[in-house]
PDB file of N, CA and C in Angstrom:
ATOM      1  N   UNK M   1      73.508  22.843 107.952  1.00 85.00           N
ATOM      2  CA  UNK M   1      73.852  23.945 107.026  1.00 85.00           C
ATOM      3  C   UNK M   1      73.286  25.269 107.471  1.00 85.00           C
ATOM      4  N   UNK M   2      72.055  25.187 107.861  1.00 90.00           N
ATOM      5  CA  UNK M   2      71.457  26.545 108.297  1.00 90.00           C
ATOM      6  C   UNK M   2      72.169  27.190 109.439  1.00 90.00           C
ATOM      7  N   UNK M   3      72.708  26.349 110.312  1.00 93.00           N
ATOM      8  CA  UNK M   3      73.380  26.935 111.511  1.00 93.00           C
ATOM      9  C   UNK M   3      74.735  27.623 111.027  1.00 93.00           C
ATOM     10  N   UNK M   4      75.462  26.891 110.177  1.00 92.00           N
ATOM     11  CA  UNK M   4      76.670  27.542 109.567  1.00 92.00           C
ATOM     12  C   UNK M   4      76.344  28.916 108.869  1.00 92.00           C
ATOM     13  N   UNK M   5      75.276  28.927 108.022  1.00 92.00           N
ATOM     14  CA  UNK M   5      74.948  30.139 107.281  1.00 92.00           C
ATOM     15  C   UNK M   5      74.553  31.186 108.360  1.00 92.00           C
ATOM     16  N   UNK M   6      73.884  30.826 109.373  1.00 94.00           N
ATOM     17  CA  UNK M   6      73.425  31.855 110.303  1.00 94.00           C
ATOM     18  C   UNK M   6      74.640  32.383 111.208  1.00 94.00           C
ATOM     19  N   UNK M   7      75.478  31.438 111.453  1.00 94.00           N
ATOM     20  CA  UNK M   7      76.788  31.819 112.112  1.00 94.00           C
ATOM     21  C   UNK M   7      77.598  32.819 111.195  1.00 94.00           C
ATOM     22  N   UNK M   8      77.725  32.387 110.084  1.00 95.00           N
ATOM     23  CA  UNK M   8      78.470  33.274 108.991  1.00 95.00           C
ATOM     24  C   UNK M   8      77.992  34.606 108.870  1.00 95.00           C
ATOM     25  N   UNK M   9      76.598  34.752 108.793  1.00 95.00           N
ATOM     26  CA  UNK M   9      75.882  36.097 108.696  1.00 95.00           C
ATOM     27  C   UNK M   9      76.192  36.908 109.930  1.00 95.00           C
ATOM     28  N   UNK M  10      75.985  36.401 110.997  1.00 96.00           N
ATOM     29  CA  UNK M  10      76.270  37.136 112.334  1.00 96.00           C
ATOM     30  C   UNK M  10      77.691  37.459 112.480  1.00 96.00           C
ATOM     31  N   UNK M  11      78.572  36.498 112.128  1.00 97.00           N
ATOM     32  CA  UNK M  11      80.071  36.859 112.252  1.00 97.00           C
ATOM     33  C   UNK M  11      80.420  37.965 111.258  1.00 97.00           C
ATOM     34  N   UNK M  12      79.952  37.975 110.040  1.00 97.00           N
ATOM     35  CA  UNK M  12      80.335  38.968 109.093  1.00 97.00           C
ATOM     36  C   UNK M  12      79.706  40.321 109.484  1.00 97.00           C
ATOM     37  N   UNK M  13      78.375  40.178 109.922  1.00 97.00           N
ATOM     38  CA  UNK M  13      77.645  41.444 110.494  1.00 97.00           C
ATOM     39  C   UNK M  13      78.444  42.053 111.641  1.00 97.00           C
ATOM     40  N   UNK M  14      78.980  41.130 112.493  1.00 97.00           N
ATOM     41  CA  UNK M  14      79.802  41.712 113.732  1.00 97.00           C
ATOM     42  C   UNK M  14      81.036  42.386 113.250  1.00 97.00           C
ATOM     43  N   UNK M  15      81.793  41.742 112.254  1.00 97.00           N
ATOM     44  CA  UNK M  15      82.967  42.396 111.778  1.00 97.00           C
ATOM     45  C   UNK M  15      82.713  43.726 111.004  1.00 97.00           C
ATOM     46  N   UNK M  16      81.707  43.755 110.235  1.00 98.00           N
ATOM     47  CA  UNK M  16      81.361  44.973 109.535  1.00 98.00           C
ATOM     48  C   UNK M  16      80.980  46.138 110.560  1.00 98.00           C
ATOM     49  N   UNK M  17      80.147  45.722 111.559  1.00 98.00           N
ATOM     50  CA  UNK M  17      79.801  46.659 112.561  1.00 98.00           C
ATOM     51  C   UNK M  17      81.141  47.247 113.318  1.00 98.00           C
ATOM     52  N   UNK M  18      81.911  46.289 113.724  1.00 98.00           N
ATOM     53  CA  UNK M  18      83.191  46.719 114.384  1.00 98.00           C
ATOM     54  C   UNK M  18      84.029  47.592 113.545  1.00 98.00           C
ATOM     55  N   UNK M  19      84.113  47.283 112.282  1.00 98.00           N
ATOM     56  CA  UNK M  19      84.909  48.164 111.254  1.00 98.00           C
ATOM     57  C   UNK M  19      84.238  49.470 111.109  1.00 98.00           C
ATOM     58  N   UNK M  20      83.040  49.537 111.067  1.00 98.00           N
ATOM     59  CA  UNK M  20      82.267  50.903 110.997  1.00 98.00           C
ATOM     60  C   UNK M  20      82.551  51.744 112.149  1.00 98.00           C
ATOM     61  N   UNK M  21      82.331  51.034 113.390  1.00 98.00           N
ATOM     62  CA  UNK M  21      82.512  51.789 114.533  1.00 98.00           C
ATOM     63  C   UNK M  21      83.944  52.363 114.738  1.00 98.00           C
ATOM     64  N   UNK M  22      84.864  51.464 114.285  1.00 98.00           N
ATOM     65  CA  UNK M  22      86.235  51.973 114.365  1.00 98.00           C
ATOM     66  C   UNK M  22      86.521  53.205 113.461  1.00 98.00           C
ATOM     67  N   UNK M  23      86.006  53.115 112.241  1.00 98.00           N
ATOM     68  CA  UNK M  23      86.161  54.265 111.368  1.00 98.00           C
ATOM     69  C   UNK M  23      85.596  55.506 111.820  1.00 98.00           C
ATOM     70  N   UNK M  24      84.416  55.407 112.375  1.00 97.00           N
ATOM     71  CA  UNK M  24      83.683  56.588 112.996  1.00 97.00           C
ATOM     72  C   UNK M  24      84.503  57.048 114.147  1.00 97.00           C
ATOM     73  N   UNK M  25      85.002  56.252 114.986  1.00 97.00           N
ATOM     74  CA  UNK M  25      85.803  56.705 116.212  1.00 97.00           C
ATOM     75  C   UNK M  25      87.113  57.393 115.638  1.00 97.00           C
ATOM     76  N   UNK M  26      87.720  56.829 114.642  1.00 97.00           N
ATOM     77  CA  UNK M  26      88.873  57.466 114.125  1.00 97.00           C
ATOM     78  C   UNK M  26      88.691  58.853 113.452  1.00 97.00           C
ATOM     79  N   UNK M  27      87.558  58.889 112.789  1.00 96.00           N
ATOM     80  CA  UNK M  27      87.139  60.180 112.033  1.00 96.00           C
ATOM     81  C   UNK M  27      86.911  61.184 113.251  1.00 96.00           C
ATOM     82  N   UNK M  28      86.117  60.913 114.185  1.00 95.00           N
ATOM     83  CA  UNK M  28      85.771  61.828 115.265  1.00 95.00           C
ATOM     84  C   UNK M  28      86.995  62.328 116.048  1.00 95.00           C
ATOM     85  N   UNK M  29      87.951  61.327 116.275  1.00 93.00           N
ATOM     86  CA  UNK M  29      89.175  61.746 116.935  1.00 93.00           C
ATOM     87  C   UNK M  29      90.143  62.607 116.140  1.00 93.00           C
ATOM     88  N   UNK M  30      90.006  62.500 114.853  1.00 92.00           N
ATOM     89  CA  UNK M  30      90.767  63.441 113.978  1.00 92.00           C
ATOM     90  C   UNK M  30      90.203  64.686 113.823  1.00 92.00           C
ATOM     91  N   UNK M  31      89.019  65.058 114.276  1.00 92.00           N
ATOM     92  CA  UNK M  31      88.312  66.281 114.201  1.00 92.00           C
ATOM     93  C   UNK M  31      88.576  67.134 115.438  1.00 92.00           C
ATOM     94  N   UNK M  32      89.155  66.634 116.468  1.00 90.00           N
ATOM     95  CA  UNK M  32      89.351  67.338 117.704  1.00 90.00           C
ATOM     96  C   UNK M  32      90.721  67.971 117.812  1.00 90.00           C
ATOM     97  N   UNK M  33      90.764  69.262 118.097  1.00 87.00           N
ATOM     98  CA  UNK M  33      92.000  69.917 118.338  1.00 87.00           C
ATOM     99  C   UNK M  33      92.352  70.112 119.703  1.00 87.00           C
ATOM    100  N   UNK M  34      93.402  69.344 120.284  1.00 87.00           N
ATOM    101  CA  UNK M  34      93.749  69.512 121.647  1.00 87.00           C
ATOM    102  C   UNK M  34      93.944  70.992 122.081  1.00 87.00           C
ATOM    103  N   UNK M  35      93.649  71.355 123.180  1.00 88.00           N
ATOM    104  CA  UNK M  35      93.646  72.607 123.729  1.00 88.00           C
ATOM    105  C   UNK M  35      95.150  73.151 123.616  1.00 88.00           C
ATOM    106  N   UNK M  36      96.120  72.271 123.823  1.00 87.00           N
ATOM    107  CA  UNK M  36      97.566  72.660 123.813  1.00 87.00           C
ATOM    108  C   UNK M  36      97.818  73.223 122.463  1.00 87.00           C
ATOM    109  N   UNK M  37      97.485  72.521 121.439  1.00 85.00           N
ATOM    110  CA  UNK M  37      97.757  72.954 120.035  1.00 85.00           C
ATOM    111  C   UNK M  37      96.965  74.249 119.659  1.00 85.00           C
ATOM    112  N   UNK M  38      95.725  74.354 120.144  1.00 84.00           N
ATOM    113  CA  UNK M  38      94.970  75.542 119.778  1.00 84.00           C
ATOM    114  C   UNK M  38      95.609  76.749 120.467  1.00 84.00           C
ATOM    115  N   UNK M  39      96.095  76.603 121.680  1.00 86.00           N
ATOM    116  CA  UNK M  39      96.695  77.773 122.436  1.00 86.00           C
ATOM    117  C   UNK M  39      98.061  78.045 121.811  1.00 86.00           C
ATOM    118  N   UNK M  40      98.806  77.106 121.321  1.00 83.00           N
ATOM    119  CA  UNK M  40     100.043  77.300 120.708  1.00 83.00           C
ATOM    120  C   UNK M  40      99.855  78.180 119.367  1.00 83.00           C
ATOM    121  N   UNK M  41      98.840  77.729 118.586  1.00 81.00           N
ATOM    122  CA  UNK M  41      98.544  78.456 117.367  1.00 81.00           C
ATOM    123  C   UNK M  41      98.170  79.907 117.753  1.00 81.00           C
ATOM    124  N   UNK M  42      97.366  80.173 118.699  1.00 81.00           N
ATOM    125  CA  UNK M  42      96.971  81.495 119.009  1.00 81.00           C
ATOM    126  C   UNK M  42      98.217  82.365 119.479  1.00 81.00           C
ATOM    127  N   UNK M  43      99.101  81.684 120.137  1.00 78.00           N
ATOM    128  CA  UNK M  43     100.208  82.610 120.729  1.00 78.00           C
ATOM    129  C   UNK M  43     101.396  82.782 119.733  1.00 78.00           C
ATOM    130  N   UNK M  44     101.400  81.767 118.736  1.00 70.00           N
ATOM    131  CA  UNK M  44     102.575  81.906 117.876  1.00 70.00           C
ATOM    132  C   UNK M  44     102.408  82.827 116.708  1.00 70.00           C
ATOM    133  N   UNK M  45     101.204  83.184 116.355  1.00 64.00           N
ATOM    134  CA  UNK M  45     100.877  84.188 115.270  1.00 64.00           C
ATOM    135  C   UNK M  45     100.642  85.527 115.796  1.00 64.00           C
ATOM    136  N   UNK M  46     101.522  86.493 115.420  1.00 62.00           N
ATOM    137  CA  UNK M  46     101.091  87.878 115.856  1.00 62.00           C
ATOM    138  C   UNK M  46      99.847  88.280 114.996  1.00 62.00           C
ATOM    139  N   UNK M  47      98.888  88.976 115.700  1.00 60.00           N
ATOM    140  CA  UNK M  47      97.684  89.375 115.111  1.00 60.00           C
ATOM    141  C   UNK M  47      97.827  90.368 114.017  1.00 60.00           C
ATOM    142  N   UNK M  48      98.654  91.477 114.185  1.00 60.00           N
ATOM    143  CA  UNK M  48      98.714  92.521 113.213  1.00 60.00           C
ATOM    144  C   UNK M  48      99.928  92.513 112.394  1.00 60.00           C
ATOM    145  N   UNK M  49     100.698  91.489 112.287  1.00 66.00           N
ATOM    146  CA  UNK M  49     101.957  91.530 111.566  1.00 66.00           C
ATOM    147  C   UNK M  49     101.646  91.397 110.138  1.00 66.00           C
ATOM    148  N   UNK M  50     102.551  91.872 109.252  1.00 68.00           N
ATOM    149  CA  UNK M  50     102.447  91.709 107.841  1.00 68.00           C
ATOM    150  C   UNK M  50     102.713  90.315 107.419  1.00 68.00           C
ATOM    151  N   UNK M  51     102.055  89.793 106.454  1.00 75.00           N
ATOM    152  CA  UNK M  51     102.118  88.503 105.982  1.00 75.00           C
ATOM    153  C   UNK M  51     103.450  88.325 105.206  1.00 75.00           C
ATOM    154  N   UNK M  52     104.043  87.102 105.256  1.00 74.00           N
ATOM    155  CA  UNK M  52     105.306  86.917 104.551  1.00 74.00           C
ATOM    156  C   UNK M  52     105.135  87.206 103.033  1.00 74.00           C
ATOM    157  N   UNK M  53     103.969  86.861 102.445  1.00 77.00           N
ATOM    158  CA  UNK M  53     103.633  87.191 100.967  1.00 77.00           C
ATOM    159  C   UNK M  53     103.777  88.661 100.690  1.00 77.00           C
ATOM    160  N   UNK M  54     103.134  89.448 101.595  1.00 80.00           N
ATOM    161  CA  UNK M  54     103.164  90.967 101.442  1.00 80.00           C
ATOM    162  C   UNK M  54     104.561  91.473 101.563  1.00 80.00           C
ATOM    163  N   UNK M  55     105.370  91.028 102.572  1.00 78.00           N
ATOM    164  CA  UNK M  55     106.658  91.468 102.685  1.00 78.00           C
ATOM    165  C   UNK M  55     107.458  91.126 101.355  1.00 78.00           C
ATOM    166  N   UNK M  56     107.355  90.016 100.836  1.00 78.00           N
ATOM    167  CA  UNK M  56     108.094  89.540  99.587  1.00 78.00           C
ATOM    168  C   UNK M  56     107.763  90.459  98.444  1.00 78.00           C
ATOM    169  N   UNK M  57     106.451  90.692  98.384  1.00 78.00           N
ATOM    170  CA  UNK M  57     106.020  91.572  97.236  1.00 78.00           C
ATOM    171  C   UNK M  57     106.567  93.024  97.418  1.00 78.00           C
ATOM    172  N   UNK M  58     106.691  93.564  98.604  1.00 76.00           N
ATOM    173  CA  UNK M  58     107.247  94.841  98.846  1.00 76.00           C
ATOM    174  C   UNK M  58     108.658  94.810  98.439  1.00 76.00           C
ATOM    175  N   UNK M  59     109.454  93.798  98.840  1.00 75.00           N
ATOM    176  CA  UNK M  59     110.773  93.772  98.467  1.00 75.00           C
ATOM    177  C   UNK M  59     111.043  93.699  97.048  1.00 75.00           C
ATOM    178  N   UNK M  60     110.122  92.864  96.372  1.00 72.00           N
ATOM    179  CA  UNK M  60     110.314  92.702  94.917  1.00 72.00           C
ATOM    180  C   UNK M  60     110.052  93.998  94.157  1.00 72.00           C
ATOM    181  N   UNK M  61     109.124  94.881  94.658  1.00 73.00           N
ATOM    182  CA  UNK M  61     108.819  96.048  94.033  1.00 73.00           C
ATOM    183  C   UNK M  61     110.003  97.085  94.121  1.00 73.00           C
ATOM    184  N   UNK M  62     110.933  96.857  95.116  1.00 72.00           N
ATOM    185  CA  UNK M  62     112.085  97.683  95.291  1.00 72.00           C
ATOM    186  C   UNK M  62     113.256  97.236  94.404  1.00 72.00           C
ATOM    187  N   UNK M  63     113.115  96.072  93.746  1.00 70.00           N
ATOM    188  CA  UNK M  63     114.361  95.478  93.078  1.00 70.00           C
ATOM    189  C   UNK M  63     114.733  96.385  91.837  1.00 70.00           C
ATOM    190  N   UNK M  64     113.765  96.901  91.092  1.00 67.00           N
ATOM    191  CA  UNK M  64     114.257  97.663  90.004  1.00 67.00           C
ATOM    192  C   UNK M  64     115.198  98.942  90.371  1.00 67.00           C
ATOM    193  N   UNK M  65     114.752  99.578  91.405  1.00 65.00           N
ATOM    194  CA  UNK M  65     115.625 100.698  91.924  1.00 65.00           C
ATOM    195  C   UNK M  65     117.030 100.144  92.306  1.00 65.00           C
ATOM    196  N   UNK M  66     117.157  99.013  92.809  1.00 62.00           N
ATOM    197  CA  UNK M  66     118.350  98.431  93.298  1.00 62.00           C
ATOM    198  C   UNK M  66     119.244  98.091  91.960  1.00 62.00           C
ATOM    199  N   UNK M  67     118.569  97.677  90.940  1.00 65.00           N
ATOM    200  CA  UNK M  67     119.336  97.308  89.798  1.00 65.00           C
ATOM    201  C   UNK M  67     119.962  98.541  88.980  1.00 65.00           C
ATOM    202  N   UNK M  68     119.265  99.647  89.168  1.00 67.00           N
ATOM    203  CA  UNK M  68     119.691 100.855  88.509  1.00 67.00           C
ATOM    204  C   UNK M  68     120.915 101.519  89.219  1.00 67.00           C
ATOM    205  N   UNK M  69     121.148 101.150  90.493  1.00 64.00           N
ATOM    206  CA  UNK M  69     122.278 101.709  91.220  1.00 64.00           C
ATOM    207  C   UNK M  69     123.528 101.435  90.550  1.00 64.00           C
ATOM    208  N   UNK M  70     124.582 102.402  90.590  1.00 67.00           N
ATOM    209  CA  UNK M  70     125.946 102.236  89.960  1.00 67.00           C
ATOM    210  C   UNK M  70     126.780 101.634  91.152  1.00 67.00           C
ATOM    211  N   UNK M  71     127.755 100.914  90.713  1.00 69.00           N
ATOM    212  CA  UNK M  71     128.689 100.264  91.638  1.00 69.00           C
ATOM    213  C   UNK M  71     128.263  98.894  92.207  1.00 69.00           C
ATOM    214  N   UNK M  72     128.715  98.519  93.271  1.00 73.00           N
ATOM    215  CA  UNK M  72     128.463  97.273  93.801  1.00 73.00           C
ATOM    216  C   UNK M  72     127.229  97.087  94.574  1.00 73.00           C
ATOM    217  N   UNK M  73     126.408  96.027  94.175  1.00 66.00           N
ATOM    218  CA  UNK M  73     125.226  95.838  94.950  1.00 66.00           C
ATOM    219  C   UNK M  73     125.104  94.312  95.291  1.00 66.00           C
ATOM    220  N   UNK M  74     124.190  94.049  96.272  1.00 70.00           N
ATOM    221  CA  UNK M  74     123.850  92.575  96.530  1.00 70.00           C
ATOM    222  C   UNK M  74     122.425  92.486  96.940  1.00 70.00           C
ATOM    223  N   UNK M  75     121.967  91.200  96.898  1.00 69.00           N
ATOM    224  CA  UNK M  75     120.643  91.042  97.440  1.00 69.00           C
ATOM    225  C   UNK M  75     120.633  89.650  98.112  1.00 69.00           C
ATOM    226  N   UNK M  76     119.704  89.439  99.009  1.00 73.00           N
ATOM    227  CA  UNK M  76     119.659  88.242  99.804  1.00 73.00           C
ATOM    228  C   UNK M  76     118.170  87.784  99.612  1.00 73.00           C
ATOM    229  N   UNK M  77     118.113  86.332  99.547  1.00 75.00           N
ATOM    230  CA  UNK M  77     116.723  85.768  99.432  1.00 75.00           C
ATOM    231  C   UNK M  77     116.683  84.819 100.545  1.00 75.00           C
ATOM    232  N   UNK M  78     115.447  84.933 101.197  1.00 65.00           N
ATOM    233  CA  UNK M  78     115.260  84.049 102.439  1.00 65.00           C
ATOM    234  C   UNK M  78     114.222  83.111 102.244  1.00 65.00           C
TER     235      UNK M  78
END
């Protein structure tokens, strides 16, 4: 009976250790940004361009003047 209990404790400890090591490995792998993606992010974003939110706000501020115009008018939303 003692051998079975000792074997069970060692087996359970081994499984828990393996699970912990696997989780740590997955967490560390998720924290690494591959060079390809980092470079793509740097080159895809213009540094001094206006943000989409700011462009939308500027367009929204021009709407009242558009509504006061006589005749036919139109607007587009992207």
